[in-house]
Coordinates of C-alpha atoms in Angstrom, one line a residue:
M29 CA -33.3 42.8 8.2
R30 CA -36.2 41.3 9.8
L31 CA -36.7 39.5 13.1
R32 CA -38.5 36.1 13.0
V33 CA -39.2 33.9 16.3
C34 CA -38.8 30.3 15.4
E35 CA -39.2 27.2 17.4
G36 CA -36.3 25.4 18.4
Q37 CA -34.4 23.7 21.0
G38 CA -31.1 24.5 22.8
E39 CA -29.2 25.6 25.8
V40 CA -29.9 29.1 27.0
G41 CA -27.1 31.7 25.9
H42 CA -25.5 29.5 23.5
D43 CA -24.9 30.2 19.5
V44 CA -25.5 27.8 17.0
N45 CA -24.8 27.9 13.3
I46 CA -27.9 26.7 11.0
V47 CA -28.7 27.3 7.4
V48 CA -32.4 28.6 6.1
R49 CA -33.4 28.2 2.9
K50 CA -35.1 31.5 1.4
V51 CA -38.1 30.9 -0.5
I52 CA -38.5 32.4 -3.8
Q53 CA -40.2 31.8 -7.1
D54 CA -37.6 30.5 -9.1
G55 CA -36.0 27.8 -6.8
G56 CA -34.0 27.9 -3.4
L57 CA -31.0 29.8 -2.1
E58 CA -29.2 28.8 1.0
V59 CA -28.1 31.7 3.1
G60 CA -26.4 31.8 6.8
L61 CA -28.5 32.4 9.9
R62 CA -27.4 33.0 13.3
L63 CA -29.5 31.6 15.9
Y64 CA -29.5 32.8 19.5
V65 CA -31.1 30.6 22.2
L66 CA -33.3 32.6 24.8
P67 CA -35.5 30.9 27.6
G68 CA -38.2 29.0 25.9
R69 CA -37.8 30.2 22.2
C70 CA -35.2 30.6 19.5
V71 CA -34.7 33.9 17.9
A72 CA -33.3 33.9 14.4
L73 CA -31.6 36.9 12.8
G74 CA -31.3 36.6 8.9
W75 CA -31.6 38.4 5.7
C76 CA -35.4 38.0 4.9
G77 CA -37.0 39.6 1.6
A78 CA -39.6 36.9 1.7
V79 CA -41.1 34.3 3.7
V80 CA -38.2 32.4 5.5
V81 CA -38.5 28.8 6.7
V82 CA -36.1 27.8 9.1
R83 CA -34.5 24.5 8.6
V84 CA -31.6 23.1 10.7
V85 CA -29.0 21.5 8.5
A86 CA -26.0 21.2 10.6
Q87 CA -25.2 22.8 13.8
R88 CA -22.1 23.3 15.9
W89 CA -22.2 24.4 19.5
C90 CA -20.0 26.9 21.0
S91 CA -19.9 28.4 24.3
S92 CA -20.4 32.2 24.4
A93 CA -17.6 32.3 27.1
S94 CA -15.3 30.2 24.5
P95 CA -15.1 31.5 21.1
R96 CA -15.0 29.4 18.1
I97 CA -11.7 27.7 17.5
T98 CA -12.2 25.2 14.7
T99 CA -13.1 26.7 11.3
H100 CA -11.8 23.6 9.3
Y101 CA -14.0 22.0 6.6
S102 CA -13.4 18.5 8.1
V103 CA -15.5 19.8 11.1
V104 CA -17.6 22.7 9.8
P105 CA -19.0 21.4 6.4
R106 CA -18.7 23.6 3.4
E107 CA -21.8 22.4 1.7
T108 CA -23.9 24.3 4.3
D109 CA -21.8 27.4 4.4
A110 CA -23.1 30.3 2.1
R111 CA -19.7 31.6 1.5
W112 CA -18.8 28.4 -0.4
A113 CA -22.2 28.3 -2.8
D114 CA -20.6 29.7 -6.0
V115 CA -17.1 28.1 -5.6
D116 CA -16.1 25.5 -8.3
M117 CA -15.3 22.3 -6.1
E118 CA -14.3 20.1 -9.1
R119 CA -11.1 18.3 -8.8
Y120 CA -8.9 17.2 -11.5
E121 CA -8.2 13.4 -11.7
D122 CA -4.8 11.5 -12.4
E123 CA -4.4 7.8 -12.5
A124 CA -1.4 5.5 -11.5
D125 CA -1.2 1.9 -10.9
V126 CA -0.1 2.4 -7.1
V127 CA -0.3 5.5 -5.2
V128 CA 1.9 5.6 -1.9
V129 CA 1.0 8.1 0.9
G130 CA 4.0 9.1 2.6
G131 CA 7.6 9.5 1.6
G132 CA 9.3 8.2 4.5
P133 CA 11.5 4.9 4.8
A134 CA 8.6 2.3 4.4
G135 CA 6.6 4.4 1.6
L136 CA 9.8 5.0 -0.5
S137 CA 10.9 1.2 -0.1
A138 CA 7.5 0.0 -1.2
A139 CA 7.8 2.4 -4.4
I140 CA 11.5 1.1 -5.4
R141 CA 10.3 -2.5 -4.8
L142 CA 7.8 -2.3 -7.1
M143 CA 9.8 -0.7 -9.9
Q144 CA 12.6 -3.1 -9.2
R145 CA 10.1 -6.0 -9.8
A146 CA 8.6 -4.3 -12.7
Q147 CA 11.9 -3.8 -14.4
Q148 CA 13.2 -7.4 -13.5
E149 CA 9.8 -8.7 -15.2
E150 CA 9.6 -6.1 -18.1
R151 CA 6.3 -4.7 -17.0
E152 CA 4.9 -1.1 -17.4
L153 CA 4.1 0.4 -14.1
R154 CA 3.3 3.8 -13.0
V155 CA 4.0 4.4 -9.2
M156 CA 3.4 7.8 -7.4
V157 CA 4.6 8.9 -4.1
V158 CA 3.0 11.9 -2.3
E159 CA 4.5 13.5 0.7
K160 CA 3.5 16.4 2.9
A161 CA 6.8 17.7 3.7
A162 CA 8.2 20.5 1.1
D163 CA 11.1 18.4 0.7
I164 CA 11.7 14.6 0.8
G165 CA 13.1 13.7 4.1
G166 CA 12.2 17.1 5.7
H167 CA 9.7 15.6 8.3
I168 CA 11.6 12.9 9.3
L169 CA 12.6 12.7 12.8
S170 CA 14.6 9.7 14.3
G171 CA 17.2 8.7 16.5
A172 CA 18.6 7.0 14.6
C173 CA 20.7 3.7 14.9
L174 CA 19.9 1.8 11.9
E175 CA 19.8 -1.9 11.4
P176 CA 20.6 -2.3 7.9
R177 CA 19.2 -5.7 7.2
A178 CA 16.3 -4.4 5.2
L179 CA 18.5 -1.8 3.1
E180 CA 20.8 -4.9 2.1
E181 CA 17.8 -6.8 0.9
L182 CA 16.4 -4.0 -1.0
F183 CA 19.9 -2.6 -2.4
P184 CA 22.8 -5.4 -1.6
D185 CA 24.9 -2.7 -3.2
W186 CA 23.8 0.4 -1.1
Q187 CA 27.6 1.1 -0.3
E188 CA 28.5 1.5 -3.8
R189 CA 25.3 3.9 -4.2
G190 CA 26.5 5.9 -1.8
A191 CA 23.9 5.5 0.9
P192 CA 24.6 8.0 3.9
L193 CA 25.5 5.2 6.4
N194 CA 28.6 6.9 7.7
T195 CA 29.1 6.0 11.3
P196 CA 29.5 2.2 12.2
V197 CA 28.8 1.4 16.0
T198 CA 31.9 0.9 17.9
K199 CA 30.8 1.2 21.4
D200 CA 27.7 0.4 23.3
V201 CA 27.0 1.8 26.8
F202 CA 23.6 1.3 28.6
S203 CA 23.3 2.9 32.2
F204 CA 20.6 3.6 34.9
L205 CA 20.7 6.9 36.2
T206 CA 20.1 8.7 39.6
E207 CA 19.8 12.2 40.2
K208 CA 23.5 12.8 40.2
G209 CA 25.2 9.1 39.6
R210 CA 25.3 6.7 36.8
L211 CA 25.5 2.7 37.1
N212 CA 26.6 1.0 33.8
I213 CA 24.8 -2.2 33.0
P214 CA 27.0 -4.6 30.8
I215 CA 25.7 -5.1 27.3
L216 CA 26.4 -8.6 25.8
P217 CA 25.7 -10.3 22.5
G218 CA 21.9 -11.0 21.9
M219 CA 20.8 -8.1 24.5
P220 CA 18.4 -5.5 22.8
M221 CA 20.9 -2.8 23.4
H222 CA 23.8 -4.7 21.5
N223 CA 24.3 -2.4 18.3
H224 CA 27.4 -3.9 16.7
G225 CA 26.8 -4.0 12.9
N226 CA 24.3 -1.3 12.8
Y227 CA 24.9 2.5 11.7
I228 CA 24.3 5.7 13.4
V229 CA 22.7 7.8 10.7
R230 CA 20.9 11.2 10.2
M231 CA 17.5 9.7 9.0
G232 CA 16.5 12.4 7.0
H233 CA 19.5 12.1 4.9
V234 CA 18.9 8.2 4.3
V235 CA 15.2 9.3 3.4
R236 CA 16.5 11.9 0.9
W237 CA 18.8 9.2 -0.6
L238 CA 15.8 6.7 -0.9
G239 CA 14.0 9.3 -2.8
E240 CA 16.8 9.6 -5.2
Q241 CA 17.2 6.1 -5.7
A242 CA 13.4 5.9 -6.3
E243 CA 13.4 8.6 -9.0
E244 CA 16.5 7.0 -10.8
L245 CA 14.1 4.2 -11.0
G246 CA 11.0 6.0 -12.4
V247 CA 8.9 6.4 -9.2
E248 CA 7.0 9.8 -9.6
V249 CA 7.9 11.5 -6.0
Y250 CA 5.7 14.5 -5.1
P251 CA 7.0 16.4 -2.1
G252 CA 4.8 19.3 -0.7
T253 CA 1.6 17.2 -1.6
P254 CA -0.4 16.3 1.3
A255 CA -3.0 13.9 1.0
S256 CA -6.0 15.2 2.7
E257 CA -8.8 12.7 2.0
V258 CA -9.5 8.8 1.2
L259 CA -11.5 8.1 -1.9
Y260 CA -13.7 5.3 -2.3
R261 CA -15.6 3.7 -5.3
S262 CA -19.1 2.7 -5.3
D263 CA -18.5 -0.9 -4.0
G264 CA -16.7 0.8 -0.8
S265 CA -13.1 -0.2 -2.3
V266 CA -10.2 2.4 -1.8
A267 CA -10.0 4.3 -5.2
G268 CA -7.2 6.6 -4.3
V269 CA -6.5 10.1 -2.3
A270 CA -7.2 13.4 -3.0
T271 CA -4.7 16.1 -2.1
G272 CA -5.2 19.2 0.2
D273 CA -7.1 22.4 -0.9
V274 CA -5.2 25.5 -0.8
G275 CA -6.5 29.0 -0.5
I276 CA -8.6 28.8 2.5
A277 CA -8.9 31.9 4.9
K278 CA -8.5 31.3 8.6
D279 CA -12.0 31.8 9.1
G280 CA -13.0 28.9 6.8
S281 CA -13.9 31.0 3.8
P282 CA -12.4 30.7 0.3
K283 CA -9.7 33.3 -0.8
D284 CA -9.6 34.5 -4.4
A285 CA -6.5 32.2 -4.8
F286 CA -8.6 29.1 -3.7
A287 CA -7.4 25.8 -5.6
R288 CA -9.1 22.4 -5.4
G289 CA -6.8 19.5 -4.7
M290 CA -6.4 16.7 -6.9
E291 CA -7.7 13.1 -7.1
L292 CA -5.0 10.7 -7.5
R293 CA -6.6 7.4 -8.3
A294 CA -4.8 3.8 -8.3
K295 CA -5.7 0.1 -8.2
C296 CA -3.9 0.0 -5.0
T297 CA -3.3 2.7 -2.4
V298 CA -0.3 2.2 0.0
F299 CA -0.7 4.2 3.2
A300 CA 2.9 4.8 4.6
E301 CA 2.0 7.9 6.6
G302 CA 4.2 7.2 9.9
C303 CA 3.0 6.9 13.2
H304 CA -0.8 7.7 13.9
G305 CA -1.5 8.7 10.2
H306 CA -4.9 10.9 9.9
L307 CA -5.8 9.0 6.9
A308 CA -5.1 5.5 8.4
K309 CA -7.3 6.5 11.6
Q310 CA -10.3 6.7 9.0
L311 CA -9.6 3.3 7.4
Y312 CA -9.3 1.5 10.7
T313 CA -12.9 2.9 11.1
K314 CA -13.9 2.3 7.5
F315 CA -12.9 -1.5 7.5
N316 CA -12.7 -2.1 11.2
L317 CA -9.0 -3.0 11.0
R318 CA -8.6 -3.0 14.7
E319 CA -11.2 -5.3 15.5
N320 CA -9.0 -8.2 16.6
C321 CA -5.9 -6.2 18.1
E322 CA -5.3 -3.9 21.1
P323 CA -5.7 -0.2 21.1
Q324 CA -1.9 1.1 20.2
T325 CA 0.0 2.6 23.0
Y326 CA 2.6 5.4 21.9
G327 CA 5.7 7.1 23.1
I328 CA 6.9 10.8 22.2
G329 CA 10.4 11.0 21.4
L330 CA 12.2 14.4 21.4
K331 CA 15.5 15.2 20.0
E332 CA 18.4 17.7 19.5
L333 CA 21.6 17.9 17.3
W334 CA 24.5 19.2 19.0
E335 CA 28.1 20.3 17.6
V336 CA 30.3 19.3 20.8
A337 CA 33.6 20.4 21.5
P338 CA 35.9 18.1 19.8
E339 CA 37.5 16.7 22.8
N340 CA 33.7 15.2 23.8
H341 CA 33.3 13.6 20.8
K342 CA 33.4 10.0 20.2
P343 CA 32.4 8.8 16.8
G344 CA 30.6 5.5 16.7
T345 CA 29.5 5.5 20.6
I346 CA 26.0 4.7 21.5
E347 CA 24.7 5.6 24.9
H348 CA 21.2 4.6 26.5
T349 CA 19.8 5.3 29.6
V350 CA 16.8 4.8 31.9
G351 CA 15.7 5.9 35.4
W352 CA 16.2 9.6 36.5
P353 CA 14.6 12.0 35.8
L354 CA 11.6 10.0 35.5
D355 CA 9.8 8.0 38.3
R356 CA 9.7 4.2 38.2
F357 CA 6.0 4.2 36.8
T358 CA 6.6 6.4 33.9
Y359 CA 8.2 4.6 30.9
G360 CA 11.1 6.3 29.0
G361 CA 14.9 6.7 28.3
S362 CA 17.5 8.6 26.4
F363 CA 19.6 8.2 23.7
L364 CA 22.9 9.7 22.9
Y365 CA 24.7 8.8 19.5
H366 CA 28.0 10.1 18.6
L367 CA 28.2 10.8 14.5
A368 CA 31.1 10.7 12.1
E369 CA 30.6 13.6 10.3
D370 CA 32.6 16.5 9.1
Q371 CA 31.6 18.5 12.4
P372 CA 31.7 16.6 15.6
L373 CA 28.1 16.0 16.1
V374 CA 25.8 14.2 18.8
S375 CA 22.4 13.1 18.2
L376 CA 20.6 13.0 21.6
G377 CA 17.0 12.5 22.8
F378 CA 14.6 11.4 25.1
V379 CA 11.6 9.1 24.8
I380 CA 8.6 9.1 27.1
G381 CA 5.5 6.5 26.9
L382 CA 2.3 8.4 26.4
D383 CA 0.7 6.1 29.0
Y384 CA 2.1 8.4 31.8
T385 CA -0.8 9.3 34.4
N386 CA 0.5 12.7 35.8
P387 CA -1.3 15.6 33.7
Y388 CA 1.5 17.9 34.9
L389 CA 4.2 15.8 33.2
S390 CA 6.0 17.9 30.2
P391 CA 8.0 15.8 28.1
F392 CA 9.9 18.7 26.9
Q393 CA 10.7 19.7 30.4
E394 CA 11.5 16.1 31.4
F395 CA 14.1 16.2 28.1
Q396 CA 15.7 19.6 29.3
R397 CA 15.9 18.2 32.8
F398 CA 17.6 15.1 31.8
K399 CA 20.4 17.1 29.9
T400 CA 21.5 18.6 33.3
H401 CA 22.5 15.3 34.6
P402 CA 26.3 15.5 35.4
S403 CA 27.4 12.9 32.8
V404 CA 25.3 14.3 30.1
A405 CA 26.1 17.9 30.7
A406 CA 29.7 17.1 30.4
V407 CA 29.3 16.0 26.6
L408 CA 27.2 19.2 25.9
R409 CA 28.9 22.0 27.6
G410 CA 30.9 24.2 25.3
G411 CA 28.9 22.9 22.4
T412 CA 26.0 24.3 20.1
R413 CA 22.7 23.0 19.9
I414 CA 21.7 23.0 16.1
S415 CA 18.3 21.5 15.7
Y416 CA 15.5 20.2 17.7
G417 CA 12.4 18.3 17.1
A418 CA 9.7 15.9 18.3
R419 CA 7.8 12.9 16.9
A420 CA 5.2 10.4 18.2
L421 CA 6.3 6.8 17.9
N422 CA 4.1 3.3 18.2
E423 CA 5.2 1.2 21.1
G424 CA 2.4 -1.5 21.1
G425 CA 4.2 -4.0 19.2
L426 CA 2.7 -7.4 18.1
Q427 CA -0.5 -6.9 20.0
C428 CA -1.3 -3.8 18.4
I429 CA -0.8 -4.6 14.9
P430 CA -4.2 -4.4 12.9
K431 CA -5.5 -5.9 9.9
L432 CA -3.1 -4.4 7.1
T433 CA -5.2 -4.8 4.1
F434 CA -8.6 -3.9 2.7
P435 CA -10.3 -3.6 -0.8
G436 CA -8.0 -1.3 -2.9
G437 CA -5.3 -0.9 -0.5
C438 CA -2.8 -1.8 2.4
L439 CA -1.0 -0.2 5.5
V440 CA 2.8 -0.3 5.9
G441 CA 5.7 0.7 8.2
C442 CA 5.2 2.9 11.1
S443 CA 1.5 3.6 10.3
P444 CA 0.5 0.1 11.9
G445 CA 3.5 0.0 13.9
F446 CA 6.4 -2.4 13.7
M447 CA 8.7 -0.9 16.0
N448 CA 10.9 -3.1 18.3
V449 CA 10.7 -1.3 21.6
P450 CA 13.6 -2.9 23.5
K451 CA 15.9 -2.3 20.7
I452 CA 14.4 1.3 20.0
K453 CA 14.2 0.5 16.4
G454 CA 11.6 0.3 13.8
T455 CA 13.1 1.4 10.5
H456 CA 14.2 -1.9 9.4
N457 CA 10.9 -3.6 10.2
A458 CA 9.2 -0.5 8.6
M459 CA 11.2 -0.9 5.2
K460 CA 10.7 -4.7 5.3
S461 CA 7.1 -4.4 5.7
A462 CA 6.7 -2.2 2.9
M463 CA 8.7 -4.5 0.6
L464 CA 6.5 -7.3 1.2
A465 CA 3.3 -5.4 0.8
A466 CA 5.1 -4.2 -2.8
D467 CA 5.6 -7.8 -3.8
S468 CA 2.1 -8.8 -2.9
I469 CA 0.8 -5.8 -4.8
F470 CA 2.9 -6.5 -8.0
D471 CA 1.8 -10.3 -8.0
Q472 CA -1.7 -8.9 -8.1
L473 CA -1.4 -6.6 -10.7
T474 CA 0.2 -8.9 -13.0
D475 CA -2.1 -11.7 -12.3
E476 CA -4.0 -12.2 -15.3
K477 CA -7.2 -12.7 -13.5
N478 CA -6.9 -9.2 -12.3
A479 CA -6.3 -7.4 -15.9
E480 CA -9.6 -5.9 -15.8
A481 CA -10.2 -5.1 -12.2
E482 CA -10.8 -1.8 -10.9
W483 CA -8.9 -2.5 -7.6
V484 CA -6.6 -5.0 -6.1
E485 CA -6.4 -6.1 -2.5
P486 CA -2.7 -7.4 -1.4
V487 CA -3.9 -10.5 0.7
S488 CA -0.8 -12.4 0.4
Y489 CA 1.1 -9.6 2.3
E490 CA -0.3 -10.5 5.7
T491 CA 0.9 -13.8 5.2
T492 CA 4.5 -13.3 4.3
L493 CA 4.7 -10.8 7.0
R494 CA 3.8 -13.5 9.5
D495 CA 6.5 -15.7 7.7
S496 CA 9.2 -13.3 7.8
W497 CA 11.8 -12.2 10.3
V498 CA 9.8 -9.2 11.2
W499 CA 7.1 -11.0 12.8
K500 CA 9.7 -13.1 14.5
E501 CA 11.4 -10.3 16.0
L502 CA 8.4 -8.8 17.2
H503 CA 6.8 -12.0 18.7
A504 CA 9.9 -12.2 20.7
V505 CA 9.8 -8.9 22.4
R506 CA 5.9 -8.7 22.7
N507 CA 5.7 -8.9 26.4
V508 CA 8.6 -6.3 27.1
R509 CA 6.7 -3.1 27.0
P510 CA 3.5 -4.3 29.0
S511 CA 5.7 -5.7 31.7
F512 CA 6.5 -2.3 32.7
H513 CA 2.8 -2.1 33.9
S514 CA 3.7 -4.2 36.9
P515 CA 3.7 -2.8 40.5
L516 CA 7.3 -2.6 40.2
G517 CA 7.2 -0.6 37.0
L518 CA 10.5 0.2 35.6
Y519 CA 12.3 -2.7 37.9
G520 CA 9.5 -5.0 37.0
G521 CA 10.2 -4.4 33.3
L522 CA 14.1 -4.9 33.5
L523 CA 13.6 -7.8 35.5
Y524 CA 11.1 -9.2 33.1
T525 CA 13.3 -8.4 29.9
G526 CA 16.4 -10.3 31.5
L527 CA 14.3 -13.4 32.4
F528 CA 12.0 -13.8 29.4
Y529 CA 13.7 -12.2 26.8
V530 CA 17.5 -12.2 27.3
L531 CA 17.4 -15.5 28.4
G532 CA 14.2 -17.2 26.7
R533 CA 13.8 -15.1 23.6
G534 CA 10.1 -14.6 24.2
K535 CA 9.2 -18.3 24.3
E536 CA 6.9 -17.6 27.4
P537 CA 3.3 -19.2 26.4
W538 CA 1.7 -16.0 27.3
T539 CA 1.2 -12.6 26.0
L540 CA 0.5 -9.5 28.2
K541 CA -1.9 -7.0 27.7
H542 CA -1.1 -3.2 27.3
G543 CA -4.7 -2.0 28.6
V544 CA -6.5 1.0 28.1
R545 CA -5.7 3.8 25.6
D546 CA -2.9 6.2 26.4
A547 CA -5.5 9.0 26.6
E548 CA -7.5 7.3 29.4
R549 CA -4.6 7.0 31.7
L550 CA -4.3 10.6 32.9
K551 CA -5.5 11.0 36.4
P552 CA -7.4 14.3 37.2
A553 CA -5.5 17.1 38.4
S554 CA -6.7 16.7 41.8
E555 CA -5.2 13.2 42.2
A556 CA -1.7 14.4 41.1
N557 CA 1.2 16.3 42.1
P558 CA 2.3 19.1 40.2
I559 CA 5.9 18.9 38.9
A560 CA 8.4 21.9 39.5
Y561 CA 10.7 22.0 36.5
P562 CA 14.1 24.2 36.9
K563 CA 14.4 27.1 34.8
P564 CA 16.4 26.6 31.6
D565 CA 20.3 27.8 32.0
G566 CA 20.8 28.6 28.4
E567 CA 23.7 26.6 28.0
V568 CA 22.4 23.0 28.1
S569 CA 18.8 23.5 28.9
F570 CA 16.4 25.7 26.8
D571 CA 13.1 27.3 26.7
L572 CA 10.1 25.8 24.5
L573 CA 10.0 28.8 22.1
S574 CA 13.6 28.9 21.2
S575 CA 13.7 25.3 20.6
V576 CA 10.6 25.4 18.3
A577 CA 12.7 28.0 16.5
L578 CA 15.2 25.4 15.5
T579 CA 12.7 23.2 13.8
G580 CA 12.0 25.7 11.0
T581 CA 8.5 25.0 11.3
N582 CA 6.3 27.2 9.2
H583 CA 2.7 27.2 8.4
D584 CA 0.7 30.0 6.6
H585 CA -1.0 32.0 9.3
D586 CA -4.0 32.6 7.2
Q587 CA -5.5 29.2 7.1
P588 CA -8.1 27.2 9.0
P589 CA -6.1 25.7 12.1
H590 CA -5.3 21.9 11.3
L591 CA -5.5 21.3 14.9
T592 CA -9.3 20.8 14.8
L593 CA -11.6 20.2 17.6
R594 CA -14.6 18.1 17.6
N595 CA -16.4 20.3 20.2
D596 CA -14.8 23.7 21.1
S597 CA -16.2 23.9 24.6
V598 CA -14.6 20.6 25.5
P599 CA -11.1 22.2 26.3
V600 CA -12.2 24.6 28.8
E601 CA -15.1 22.6 30.4
R602 CA -13.4 19.4 30.5
N603 CA -9.4 19.3 29.7
H604 CA -8.9 22.5 31.8
G605 CA -11.7 21.9 34.4
I606 CA -10.5 18.5 35.3
F607 CA -6.9 18.0 33.9
D608 CA -5.7 21.4 34.4
G609 CA -4.9 21.9 30.8
P610 CA -2.4 19.2 30.1
E611 CA -2.3 20.4 26.2
G612 CA 0.0 22.9 27.0
R613 CA 2.4 20.4 28.7
F614 CA 2.2 17.3 26.4
C615 CA 2.7 19.4 23.2
P616 CA 6.4 20.0 22.4
A617 CA 5.9 22.9 20.2
G618 CA 3.9 25.2 22.3
V619 CA 0.7 24.9 20.1
Y620 CA -1.7 24.9 23.0
E621 CA -2.2 27.5 25.5
Y622 CA -4.8 28.6 28.0
V623 CA -5.3 32.2 28.2
P624 CA -7.2 34.5 30.2
L625 CA -10.7 36.0 28.8
E626 CA -11.1 39.6 28.1
S627 CA -13.9 39.8 30.7
G628 CA -11.4 38.3 33.1
D629 CA -13.8 35.6 34.0
G630 CA -12.3 32.2 33.0
V631 CA -9.7 31.2 30.3
R632 CA -9.8 30.0 26.6
L633 CA -7.9 27.7 24.5
Q634 CA -5.7 29.1 21.9
I635 CA -4.2 27.1 19.4
N636 CA -0.9 28.2 17.9
A637 CA -1.1 26.1 14.9
Q638 CA 1.7 27.9 13.2
N639 CA 4.2 26.2 15.6
C640 CA 3.0 22.6 14.9
I641 CA 5.7 20.3 14.1
H642 CA 3.4 17.3 13.1
C643 CA 4.5 14.9 16.1
K644 CA 0.7 13.8 16.5
T645 CA 1.1 13.8 20.3
C646 CA -2.3 15.8 20.8
D647 CA -4.1 13.7 18.9
I648 CA -3.2 10.7 21.0
K649 CA -3.0 12.0 24.4
C650 CA -5.9 14.5 24.8
P651 CA -7.9 12.9 27.7
S652 CA -11.1 13.7 25.9
Q653 CA -10.1 12.6 22.5
N654 CA -11.3 15.8 21.0
I655 CA -8.4 16.9 18.9
N656 CA -8.2 15.7 15.3
W657 CA -5.0 16.4 13.5
V658 CA -5.5 16.7 9.7
V659 CA -3.0 18.1 7.2
P660 CA -2.4 21.7 6.7
E661 CA -1.8 23.4 3.2
A662 CA 0.9 22.2 1.2
G663 CA 4.5 22.6 2.5
G664 CA 3.5 23.3 5.9
G665 CA 5.5 21.8 9.1
P666 CA 9.0 21.6 10.2
A667 CA 12.0 21.9 7.9
Y668 CA 14.3 19.2 9.5
D669 CA 17.7 18.5 8.3
G670 CA 18.9 15.1 8.7
M671 CA 16.9 14.6 12.0

């Protein structure tokens, strides 16, 4: 090994990975080199059997005090990594008419509608659905109170087909909580919380049933198949997706069992990833889809499924609350639904707007504290907690809907975001959007003008959506969520909802704005008050790790963390330095923790990626926007059963 002093630039005491080219007679060979920056010069250490010419190809800064965290190839390119030099990177290809990314309510509704149209018009059509969960429905988490309007349009005979809608709503309760008290608010027909005609469901089971219906119609459904990359044609149109590679070690090197993902190509690709899809984020940038809309605003929903004492069980009853334990400037509330199943089950959860400002707030801890309220604890005591989970949800409504189509594809469902926030419902709108998109795609595919076309864009989808009941519904409630940003907070929002939605159905001639992104709303720790949360009692409230154990989440430990950082030094220098490490509090699964350095001088961020339950909160709320969630290897994530 030879030491060679080269010219270079960099910060004193920092390392950077670079690539050099070893010059030999029969060509060039790229090898790895470590560069250590000293005052006034760079010292390069590398294997040198001949003249070495240093050429910086790519660099990634990593503080010597903060060891490398991110090894994922989306951040650390394999093209410049000598360990990948001789690895076969060819991918097999398959082709369909339509590829749907995401096997949730929207994705499956799109696929079903396409095949229904194909059968009605006696057309040959190949439709593929790829889903990252190991089983269809395994990553689905929702309240859920389902408004069956879209389902009735998709399958008018859904009852005869055995759809698992077993609990019609029989009673609505809406309350304002104080720390010890409860004030019930009357619910009248036409109010957002009026749920008669709707059904309490276990949404994962509904999605599993939709998957069965799709397969019966001839849709090819592939669970355990995460889409990791958008493919493009030479003209810039979307050509399909690539599935994730497998067999990559935690340090980013190829294992002996490495296997390349597949390329799934289609004339039209439907992105139905759910809230804050990682491929949708790329499409927003590629096609400038958010040019004429506001930044999306989000919430996090945390949920538990309980088997309660029979005397506390009231099948068909729905309860919602606002108020305690949140202050009036933090948007949120709870739900508690009594299911009619073989067991006396209740589904309860807590939703908190991710536009909260206090970096010390923990959504998980607020949820646990909520359950200690006398009126809630009375239902749970003597029962058994069965499941736990969490998921981000879109709350922006009409103002935040992006352009939905682009050359070769479209966005449907909770990916662009069609949730009706006052109702706390979005599945019916998500399904309807997907059905409208499917009709437009089918019309394009069967138009003789497109017989030889490589791709289609379902341009009529946006028009039909704006003419549908989805748009009318979202327009009526467009100002409810942003009204909570008034100086009165919760009280101002409730007052506005009563005056302009309940009485006027959103006919006011103005549209309120949400403002800045959720990530920008956190105050520095120096301007916020720490929150002292009570210790869990083990009966009603619980600790985080025992809760994560109930999610069934699992990832191969020996793979690059799929919670990637754009810059490994930002967590310590900015997130911890300014905001006192909010990652450890806003994550509902214990993925992020700051641990002391072995030297005892400072801390480092540790990412426990195996705990991740795919909620996407970190990608949304990180105040530095330094976290980029990408799909892990196939089959990773939670294993929810009817959540």
